[in-house]
Amino acid sequence: FSCTQQVETKPAHLLSDAQMIDALTEIHLLESAAKLNLLEGLKKDSLNIRDYFDALFATKPYSYKEFQDSFTYFTSRPSQMEVFLDSVLMRVQMMELEN
């Protein structure tokens, strides 16, 4: 048995690669806007970043909890997470070029 390669199956409840890239991109943009004080509600202390996350995930076919579970799963797989983050970087760079 020790000579056979174990094949790990990805849990079914995880976000797809495309969903992870989309969510990571939008979270990156939200966090950047918050750090640059571009989110009006945060300036007035009436909202926190979690409120913005809740609003973001309310528009998605998956929940913030599902994203968190997927994020936890993929962070234990650095090569896959690197692919996601490279895709996020490319997407953000393309957005900058469009503006």
Coordinates of C-alpha atoms in Angstrom, one line a residue:
F1 CA 0.0 0.0 0.0
S2 CA 2.8 2.4 0.7
C3 CA 3.9 2.3 -2.9
T4 CA 0.6 3.4 -4.3
Q5 CA 0.1 7.1 -4.8
Q6 CA -2.7 8.6 -2.8
V7 CA -5.1 10.7 -4.9
E8 CA -6.8 13.4 -2.9
T9 CA -10.2 14.4 -4.0
K10 CA -11.3 18.0 -3.7
P11 CA -14.3 18.4 -1.4
A12 CA -17.5 19.1 -3.5
H13 CA -18.6 22.1 -1.4
L14 CA -15.5 24.2 -2.4
L15 CA -15.7 27.1 -4.8
S16 CA -14.6 26.5 -8.4
D17 CA -11.3 28.0 -9.5
A18 CA -13.1 30.7 -11.4
Q19 CA -15.2 31.6 -8.3
M20 CA -12.1 31.7 -6.1
I21 CA -10.3 34.0 -8.5
D22 CA -13.4 36.3 -8.8
A23 CA -13.9 36.4 -5.0
L24 CA -10.2 37.0 -4.3
T25 CA -10.2 39.8 -6.9
E26 CA -13.2 41.6 -5.4
I27 CA -11.9 41.2 -1.9
H28 CA -8.5 42.6 -3.0
L29 CA -10.3 45.6 -4.5
L30 CA -12.5 46.1 -1.4
E31 CA -9.5 45.9 1.0
S32 CA -7.5 48.3 -1.2
A33 CA -10.4 50.8 -1.2
A34 CA -10.7 50.5 2.6
K35 CA -6.9 51.1 3.0
L36 CA -7.1 54.2 0.8
N37 CA -10.2 55.5 2.7
L38 CA -12.3 55.3 -0.5
L39 CA -15.2 53.6 1.2
E40 CA -17.5 56.4 2.5
G41 CA -19.1 54.3 5.3
L42 CA -15.7 53.3 6.8
K43 CA -14.7 57.0 7.0
K44 CA -17.7 57.7 9.2
D45 CA -17.3 54.6 11.3
S46 CA -20.8 53.6 10.4
L47 CA -19.7 50.5 8.6
N48 CA -16.8 48.0 8.9
I49 CA -15.1 46.0 6.2
R50 CA -17.2 42.9 7.2
D51 CA -20.4 44.9 6.1
Y52 CA -18.8 45.3 2.7
F53 CA -17.9 41.6 2.6
D54 CA -21.5 40.7 3.5
A55 CA -22.8 42.9 0.7
L56 CA -20.4 41.4 -1.8
F57 CA -21.3 37.8 -1.0
A58 CA -25.0 38.6 -1.0
T59 CA -24.6 39.0 -4.7
K60 CA -22.8 35.7 -5.2
P61 CA -24.2 32.2 -5.6
Y62 CA -22.0 31.2 -2.7
S63 CA -21.7 32.4 0.9
Y64 CA -18.9 34.1 2.8
K65 CA -18.6 30.9 4.8
E66 CA -18.2 28.8 1.7
F67 CA -15.5 31.2 0.5
Q68 CA -13.8 30.9 3.9
D69 CA -13.8 27.1 3.8
S70 CA -12.4 27.2 0.2
F71 CA -9.8 29.7 1.2
T72 CA -8.7 27.5 4.1
Y73 CA -8.5 24.5 1.9
F74 CA -6.5 26.2 -0.9
T75 CA -4.1 28.0 1.5
S76 CA -2.9 24.5 2.5
R77 CA -2.1 24.0 -1.2
P78 CA 0.4 26.8 -1.9
S79 CA 0.9 26.0 -5.6
Q80 CA -2.8 26.2 -6.3
M81 CA -3.1 29.4 -4.2
E82 CA -0.2 30.9 -6.2
V83 CA -2.1 30.2 -9.4
F84 CA -5.1 32.0 -8.0
L85 CA -3.1 35.0 -6.8
D86 CA -1.3 35.3 -10.1
S87 CA -4.7 35.4 -11.9
V88 CA -5.9 38.1 -9.5
L89 CA -2.8 40.2 -10.2
M90 CA -3.3 39.8 -13.9
R91 CA -7.0 40.7 -13.6
V92 CA -6.3 43.8 -11.6
Q93 CA -3.5 44.9 -14.0
M94 CA -6.0 44.5 -16.9
M95 CA -8.5 46.6 -15.0
E96 CA -5.9 49.3 -14.6
L97 CA -5.1 49.3 -18.3
E98 CA -8.8 49.6 -19.2
N99 CA -9.0 52.9 -17.2

